[in-house]
PDB file of N, CA and C in Angstrom:
ATOM      1  N   MET A 249      95.693 132.071 105.619  1.00 90.00           N
ATOM      2  CA  MET A 249      96.197 132.127 104.307  1.00 90.00           C
ATOM      3  C   MET A 249      95.311 131.681 103.249  1.00 90.00           C
ATOM      4  N   SER A 250      95.165 132.426 102.243  1.00 95.00           N
ATOM      5  CA  SER A 250      94.213 131.997 101.167  1.00 95.00           C
ATOM      6  C   SER A 250      94.884 131.095 100.134  1.00 95.00           C
ATOM      7  N   LEU A 251      94.042 130.496  99.322  1.00 94.00           N
ATOM      8  CA  LEU A 251      94.631 129.623  98.232  1.00 94.00           C
ATOM      9  C   LEU A 251      95.414 130.525  97.301  1.00 94.00           C
ATOM     10  N   ALA A 252      94.866 131.773  97.014  1.00 96.00           N
ATOM     11  CA  ALA A 252      95.616 132.611  96.089  1.00 96.00           C
ATOM     12  C   ALA A 252      97.040 132.924  96.516  1.00 96.00           C
ATOM     13  N   GLU A 253      97.162 132.988  97.903  1.00 96.00           N
ATOM     14  CA  GLU A 253      98.515 133.303  98.467  1.00 96.00           C
ATOM     15  C   GLU A 253      99.351 132.062  98.538  1.00 96.00           C
ATOM     16  N   LEU A 254      98.747 130.916  98.597  1.00 95.00           N
ATOM     17  CA  LEU A 254      99.525 129.633  98.687  1.00 95.00           C
ATOM     18  C   LEU A 254     100.023 129.295  97.300  1.00 95.00           C
ATOM     19  N   MET A 255      99.226 129.434  96.203  1.00 96.00           N
ATOM     20  CA  MET A 255      99.607 128.908  94.937  1.00 96.00           C
ATOM     21  C   MET A 255     101.020 129.307  94.438  1.00 96.00           C
ATOM     22  N   PRO A 256     101.452 130.547  94.594  1.00 96.00           N
ATOM     23  CA  PRO A 256     102.828 130.848  94.145  1.00 96.00           C
ATOM     24  C   PRO A 256     103.862 130.096  94.895  1.00 96.00           C
ATOM     25  N   ILE A 257     103.643 129.892  96.218  1.00 96.00           N
ATOM     26  CA  ILE A 257     104.515 129.054  97.064  1.00 96.00           C
ATOM     27  C   ILE A 257     104.589 127.607  96.559  1.00 96.00           C
ATOM     28  N   VAL A 258     103.343 127.051  96.357  1.00 96.00           N
ATOM     29  CA  VAL A 258     103.302 125.660  95.898  1.00 96.00           C
ATOM     30  C   VAL A 258     103.956 125.484  94.542  1.00 96.00           C
ATOM     31  N   GLN A 259     103.813 126.464  93.663  1.00 97.00           N
ATOM     32  CA  GLN A 259     104.382 126.423  92.312  1.00 97.00           C
ATOM     33  C   GLN A 259     105.918 126.464  92.353  1.00 97.00           C
ATOM     34  N   SER A 260     106.441 127.092  93.401  1.00 97.00           N
ATOM     35  CA  SER A 260     107.930 127.124  93.460  1.00 97.00           C
ATOM     36  C   SER A 260     108.534 125.894  94.147  1.00 97.00           C
ATOM     37  N   LEU A 261     107.760 125.002  94.637  1.00 97.00           N
ATOM     38  CA  LEU A 261     108.203 123.738  95.223  1.00 97.00           C
ATOM     39  C   LEU A 261     108.814 122.783  94.129  1.00 97.00           C
ATOM     40  N   SER A 262     109.694 121.967  94.570  1.00 97.00           N
ATOM     41  CA  SER A 262     110.210 120.966  93.616  1.00 97.00           C
ATOM     42  C   SER A 262     109.115 119.877  93.403  1.00 97.00           C
ATOM     43  N   ARG A 263     109.320 119.066  92.423  1.00 97.00           N
ATOM     44  CA  ARG A 263     108.393 117.936  92.163  1.00 97.00           C
ATOM     45  C   ARG A 263     108.177 117.059  93.318  1.00 97.00           C
ATOM     46  N   GLY A 264     109.267 116.711  93.963  1.00 96.00           N
ATOM     47  CA  GLY A 264     109.230 115.832  95.170  1.00 96.00           C
ATOM     48  C   GLY A 264     108.460 116.519  96.326  1.00 96.00           C
ATOM     49  N   GLU A 265     108.741 117.816  96.494  1.00 97.00           N
ATOM     50  CA  GLU A 265     108.028 118.576  97.604  1.00 97.00           C
ATOM     51  C   GLU A 265     106.579 118.586  97.310  1.00 97.00           C
ATOM     52  N   LYS A 266     106.212 118.772  96.063  1.00 96.00           N
ATOM     53  CA  LYS A 266     104.733 118.808  95.714  1.00 96.00           C
ATOM     54  C   LYS A 266     104.117 117.531  95.951  1.00 96.00           C
ATOM     55  N   TYR A 267     104.860 116.414  95.629  1.00 96.00           N
ATOM     56  CA  TYR A 267     104.257 115.091  95.840  1.00 96.00           C
ATOM     57  C   TYR A 267     104.049 114.804  97.336  1.00 96.00           C
ATOM     58  N   ARG A 268     105.096 115.247  98.063  1.00 96.00           N
ATOM     59  CA  ARG A 268     104.948 115.107  99.577  1.00 96.00           C
ATOM     60  C   ARG A 268     103.745 115.926 100.152  1.00 96.00           C
ATOM     61  N   LEU A 269     103.585 117.131  99.589  1.00 96.00           N
ATOM     62  CA  LEU A 269     102.535 117.963 100.047  1.00 96.00           C
ATOM     63  C   LEU A 269     101.213 117.298  99.743  1.00 96.00           C
ATOM     64  N   VAL A 270     101.042 116.748  98.518  1.00 95.00           N
ATOM     65  CA  VAL A 270      99.826 116.009  98.215  1.00 95.00           C
ATOM     66  C   VAL A 270      99.558 114.885  99.167  1.00 95.00           C
ATOM     67  N   GLN A 271     100.514 114.185  99.471  1.00 93.00           N
ATOM     68  CA  GLN A 271     100.411 112.985 100.411  1.00 93.00           C
ATOM     69  C   GLN A 271      99.886 113.522 101.732  1.00 93.00           C
ATOM     70  N   GLU A 272     100.501 114.589 102.211  1.00 93.00           N
ATOM     71  CA  GLU A 272     100.105 115.074 103.546  1.00 93.00           C
ATOM     72  C   GLU A 272      98.698 115.604 103.529  1.00 93.00           C
ATOM     73  N   LEU A 273      98.322 116.381 102.505  1.00 93.00           N
ATOM     74  CA  LEU A 273      96.960 116.811 102.390  1.00 93.00           C
ATOM     75  C   LEU A 273      95.964 115.649 102.313  1.00 93.00           C
ATOM     76  N   LEU A 274      96.201 114.633 101.579  1.00 88.00           N
ATOM     77  CA  LEU A 274      95.281 113.500 101.409  1.00 88.00           C
ATOM     78  C   LEU A 274      95.212 112.811 102.766  1.00 88.00           C
ATOM     79  N   ALA A 275      96.307 112.603 103.522  1.00 87.00           N
ATOM     80  CA  ALA A 275      96.308 112.026 104.778  1.00 87.00           C
ATOM     81  C   ALA A 275      95.486 112.850 105.759  1.00 87.00           C
ATOM     82  N   GLU A 276      95.525 114.144 105.702  1.00 90.00           N
ATOM     83  CA  GLU A 276      94.729 114.979 106.607  1.00 90.00           C
ATOM     84  C   GLU A 276      93.316 114.869 106.282  1.00 90.00           C
ATOM     85  N   LEU A 277      92.949 114.951 104.967  1.00 88.00           N
ATOM     86  CA  LEU A 277      91.508 114.797 104.568  1.00 88.00           C
ATOM     87  C   LEU A 277      90.936 113.442 104.986  1.00 88.00           C
ATOM     88  N   ALA A 278      91.821 112.346 104.758  1.00 84.00           N
ATOM     89  CA  ALA A 278      91.225 111.027 105.146  1.00 84.00           C
ATOM     90  C   ALA A 278      91.052 110.985 106.701  1.00 84.00           C
ATOM     91  N   GLN A 279      91.880 111.641 107.477  1.00 86.00           N
ATOM     92  CA  GLN A 279      91.720 111.652 108.940  1.00 86.00           C
ATOM     93  C   GLN A 279      90.430 112.377 109.268  1.00 86.00           C
ATOM     94  N   GLU A 280      90.214 113.488 108.590  1.00 88.00           N
ATOM     95  CA  GLU A 280      88.940 114.351 108.875  1.00 88.00           C
ATOM     96  C   GLU A 280      87.685 113.590 108.464  1.00 88.00           C
ATOM     97  N   GLU A 281      87.831 112.655 107.446  1.00 83.00           N
ATOM     98  CA  GLU A 281      86.665 111.928 107.075  1.00 83.00           C
ATOM     99  C   GLU A 281      86.432 110.619 107.907  1.00 83.00           C
ATOM    100  N   GLY A 282      87.425 110.437 108.775  1.00 81.00           N
ATOM    101  CA  GLY A 282      87.365 109.198 109.624  1.00 81.00           C
ATOM    102  C   GLY A 282      87.802 107.958 108.940  1.00 81.00           C
ATOM    103  N   LEU A 283      88.604 108.049 107.969  1.00 75.00           N
ATOM    104  CA  LEU A 283      89.118 106.958 107.198  1.00 75.00           C
ATOM    105  C   LEU A 283      90.390 106.526 107.790  1.00 75.00           C
ATOM    106  N   ALA A 284      90.571 105.322 107.959  1.00 71.00           N
ATOM    107  CA  ALA A 284      91.859 104.769 108.596  1.00 71.00           C
ATOM    108  C   ALA A 284      92.936 104.798 107.521  1.00 71.00           C
ATOM    109  N   ALA A 285      94.082 105.233 107.969  1.00 64.00           N
ATOM    110  CA  ALA A 285      95.299 105.269 107.052  1.00 64.00           C
ATOM    111  C   ALA A 285      95.784 103.902 106.982  1.00 64.00           C
ATOM    112  N   GLY A 286      96.313 103.540 105.898  1.00 66.00           N
ATOM    113  CA  GLY A 286      96.931 102.277 105.676  1.00 66.00           C
ATOM    114  C   GLY A 286      96.808 101.681 104.315  1.00 66.00           C
ATOM    115  N   GLU A 287      96.980 100.394 104.255  1.00 67.00           N
ATOM    116  CA  GLU A 287      96.944  99.733 102.934  1.00 67.00           C
ATOM    117  C   GLU A 287      95.522  99.119 102.772  1.00 67.00           C
ATOM    118  N   TYR A 288      95.063  99.076 101.602  1.00 71.00           N
ATOM    119  CA  TYR A 288      93.694  98.478 101.360  1.00 71.00           C
ATOM    120  C   TYR A 288      93.821  97.443 100.285  1.00 71.00           C
ATOM    121  N   ALA A 289      93.053  96.379 100.426  1.00 72.00           N
ATOM    122  CA  ALA A 289      93.092  95.322  99.442  1.00 72.00           C
ATOM    123  C   ALA A 289      92.578  95.763  98.065  1.00 72.00           C
ATOM    124  N   VAL A 290      93.196  95.366  97.064  1.00 80.00           N
ATOM    125  CA  VAL A 290      92.700  95.753  95.731  1.00 80.00           C
ATOM    126  C   VAL A 290      92.683  94.450  94.926  1.00 80.00           C
ATOM    127  N   TRP A 291      91.570  94.217  94.236  1.00 78.00           N
ATOM    128  CA  TRP A 291      91.410  92.970  93.497  1.00 78.00           C
ATOM    129  C   TRP A 291      92.408  93.005  92.358  1.00 78.00           C
ATOM    130  N   SER A 292      92.984  91.890  92.016  1.00 81.00           N
ATOM    131  CA  SER A 292      93.904  91.721  90.871  1.00 81.00           C
ATOM    132  C   SER A 292      93.482  90.481  90.085  1.00 81.00           C
ATOM    133  N   PRO A 293      93.663  90.500  88.770  1.00 78.00           N
ATOM    134  CA  PRO A 293      93.347  89.348  88.000  1.00 78.00           C
ATOM    135  C   PRO A 293      94.314  88.154  88.166  1.00 78.00           C
ATOM    136  N   TYR A 294      95.437  88.445  88.844  1.00 83.00           N
ATOM    137  CA  TYR A 294      96.372  87.373  89.008  1.00 83.00           C
ATOM    138  C   TYR A 294      95.782  86.269  89.915  1.00 83.00           C
ATOM    139  N   GLU A 295      96.023  85.065  89.549  1.00 84.00           N
ATOM    140  CA  GLU A 295      95.474  83.880  90.255  1.00 84.00           C
ATOM    141  C   GLU A 295      94.039  83.827  90.295  1.00 84.00           C
ATOM    142  N   ALA A 296      93.390  84.382  89.302  1.00 86.00           N
ATOM    143  CA  ALA A 296      91.855  84.375  89.165  1.00 86.00           C
ATOM    144  C   ALA A 296      91.555  83.406  88.190  1.00 86.00           C
ATOM    145  N   HIS A 297      91.845  82.145  88.405  1.00 90.00           N
ATOM    146  CA  HIS A 297      91.649  81.030  87.504  1.00 90.00           C
ATOM    147  C   HIS A 297      90.197  80.838  87.145  1.00 90.00           C
ATOM    148  N   GLU A 298      89.348  80.950  88.038  1.00 91.00           N
ATOM    149  CA  GLU A 298      87.875  80.716  87.781  1.00 91.00           C
ATOM    150  C   GLU A 298      87.351  81.819  86.834  1.00 91.00           C
ATOM    151  N   ALA A 299      87.863  83.059  87.011  1.00 87.00           N
ATOM    152  CA  ALA A 299      87.530  84.173  86.072  1.00 87.00           C
ATOM    153  C   ALA A 299      88.009  83.857  84.710  1.00 87.00           C
ATOM    154  N   ALA A 300      89.174  83.357  84.559  1.00 88.00           N
ATOM    155  CA  ALA A 300      89.802  83.066  83.329  1.00 88.00           C
ATOM    156  C   ALA A 300      89.050  81.918  82.649  1.00 88.00           C
ATOM    157  N   ALA A 301      88.625  80.920  83.369  1.00 92.00           N
ATOM    158  CA  ALA A 301      87.932  79.828  82.826  1.00 92.00           C
ATOM    159  C   ALA A 301      86.551  80.318  82.277  1.00 92.00           C
ATOM    160  N   THR A 302      85.934  81.114  83.042  1.00 92.00           N
ATOM    161  CA  THR A 302      84.599  81.640  82.624  1.00 92.00           C
ATOM    162  C   THR A 302      84.786  82.542  81.336  1.00 92.00           C
ATOM    163  N   LEU A 303      85.755  83.258  81.293  1.00 92.00           N
ATOM    164  CA  LEU A 303      86.019  84.159  80.107  1.00 92.00           C
ATOM    165  C   LEU A 303      86.337  83.273  78.921  1.00 92.00           C
ATOM    166  N   LEU A 304      87.090  82.258  79.077  1.00 94.00           N
ATOM    167  CA  LEU A 304      87.380  81.320  77.993  1.00 94.00           C
ATOM    168  C   LEU A 304      86.120  80.692  77.505  1.00 94.00           C
ATOM    169  N   GLN A 305      85.319  80.163  78.415  1.00 95.00           N
ATOM    170  CA  GLN A 305      84.064  79.564  78.031  1.00 95.00           C
ATOM    171  C   GLN A 305      83.189  80.513  77.278  1.00 95.00           C
ATOM    172  N   LEU A 306      83.081  81.741  77.672  1.00 95.00           N
ATOM    173  CA  LEU A 306      82.215  82.743  76.869  1.00 95.00           C
ATOM    174  C   LEU A 306      82.771  83.000  75.552  1.00 95.00           C
ATOM    175  N   LEU A 307      84.099  83.118  75.438  1.00 96.00           N
ATOM    176  CA  LEU A 307      84.703  83.341  74.111  1.00 96.00           C
ATOM    177  C   LEU A 307      84.460  82.151  73.250  1.00 96.00           C
ATOM    178  N   GLU A 308      84.612  80.975  73.749  1.00 96.00           N
ATOM    179  CA  GLU A 308      84.294  79.783  72.906  1.00 96.00           C
ATOM    180  C   GLU A 308      82.937  79.669  72.541  1.00 96.00           C
ATOM    181  N   GLN A 309      82.010  80.037  73.349  1.00 95.00           N
ATOM    182  CA  GLN A 309      80.604  80.048  73.033  1.00 95.00           C
ATOM    183  C   GLN A 309      80.285  81.107  71.968  1.00 95.00           C
ATOM    184  N   ASP A 310      80.930  82.287  72.002  1.00 93.00           N
ATOM    185  CA  ASP A 310      80.698  83.279  71.012  1.00 93.00           C
ATOM    186  C   ASP A 310      81.202  82.856  69.703  1.00 93.00           C
ATOM    187  N   LYS A 311      82.339  82.155  69.750  1.00 92.00           N
ATOM    188  CA  LYS A 311      82.987  81.727  68.520  1.00 92.00           C
ATOM    189  C   LYS A 311      82.137  80.664  67.874  1.00 92.00           C
ATOM    190  N   ALA A 312      81.514  79.767  68.622  1.00 92.00           N
ATOM    191  CA  ALA A 312      80.653  78.670  68.135  1.00 92.00           C
ATOM    192  C   ALA A 312      79.306  79.333  67.527  1.00 92.00           C
ATOM    193  N   GLU A 313      78.825  80.338  68.201  1.00 91.00           N
ATOM    194  CA  GLU A 313      77.624  80.990  67.711  1.00 91.00           C
ATOM    195  C   GLU A 313      77.886  81.731  66.374  1.00 91.00           C
ATOM    196  N   ALA A 314      79.097  82.211  66.226  1.00 88.00           N
ATOM    197  CA  ALA A 314      79.452  83.009  65.055  1.00 88.00           C
ATOM    198  C   ALA A 314      79.702  82.094  63.914  1.00 88.00           C
ATOM    199  N   ALA A 315      79.981  80.929  64.111  1.00 79.00           N
ATOM    200  CA  ALA A 315      80.329  79.966  63.017  1.00 79.00           C
ATOM    201  C   ALA A 315      79.107  79.455  62.311  1.00 79.00           C
TER     202      ALA A 315
END
């Protein structure tokens, strides 16, 4: 079946069904690429106290230079 034949069918799906279709396609592509399915760690600024201290230091330094 070609993409041209699939598009009218996909367009007739509900929003939830389209979302599920995208999830299934992405999972299949990941499997074909040899990527493991699951959760991946993502960096977050929460609890990044050293980064906050560095940023504060740079802001204070910039403020002192501007004065």
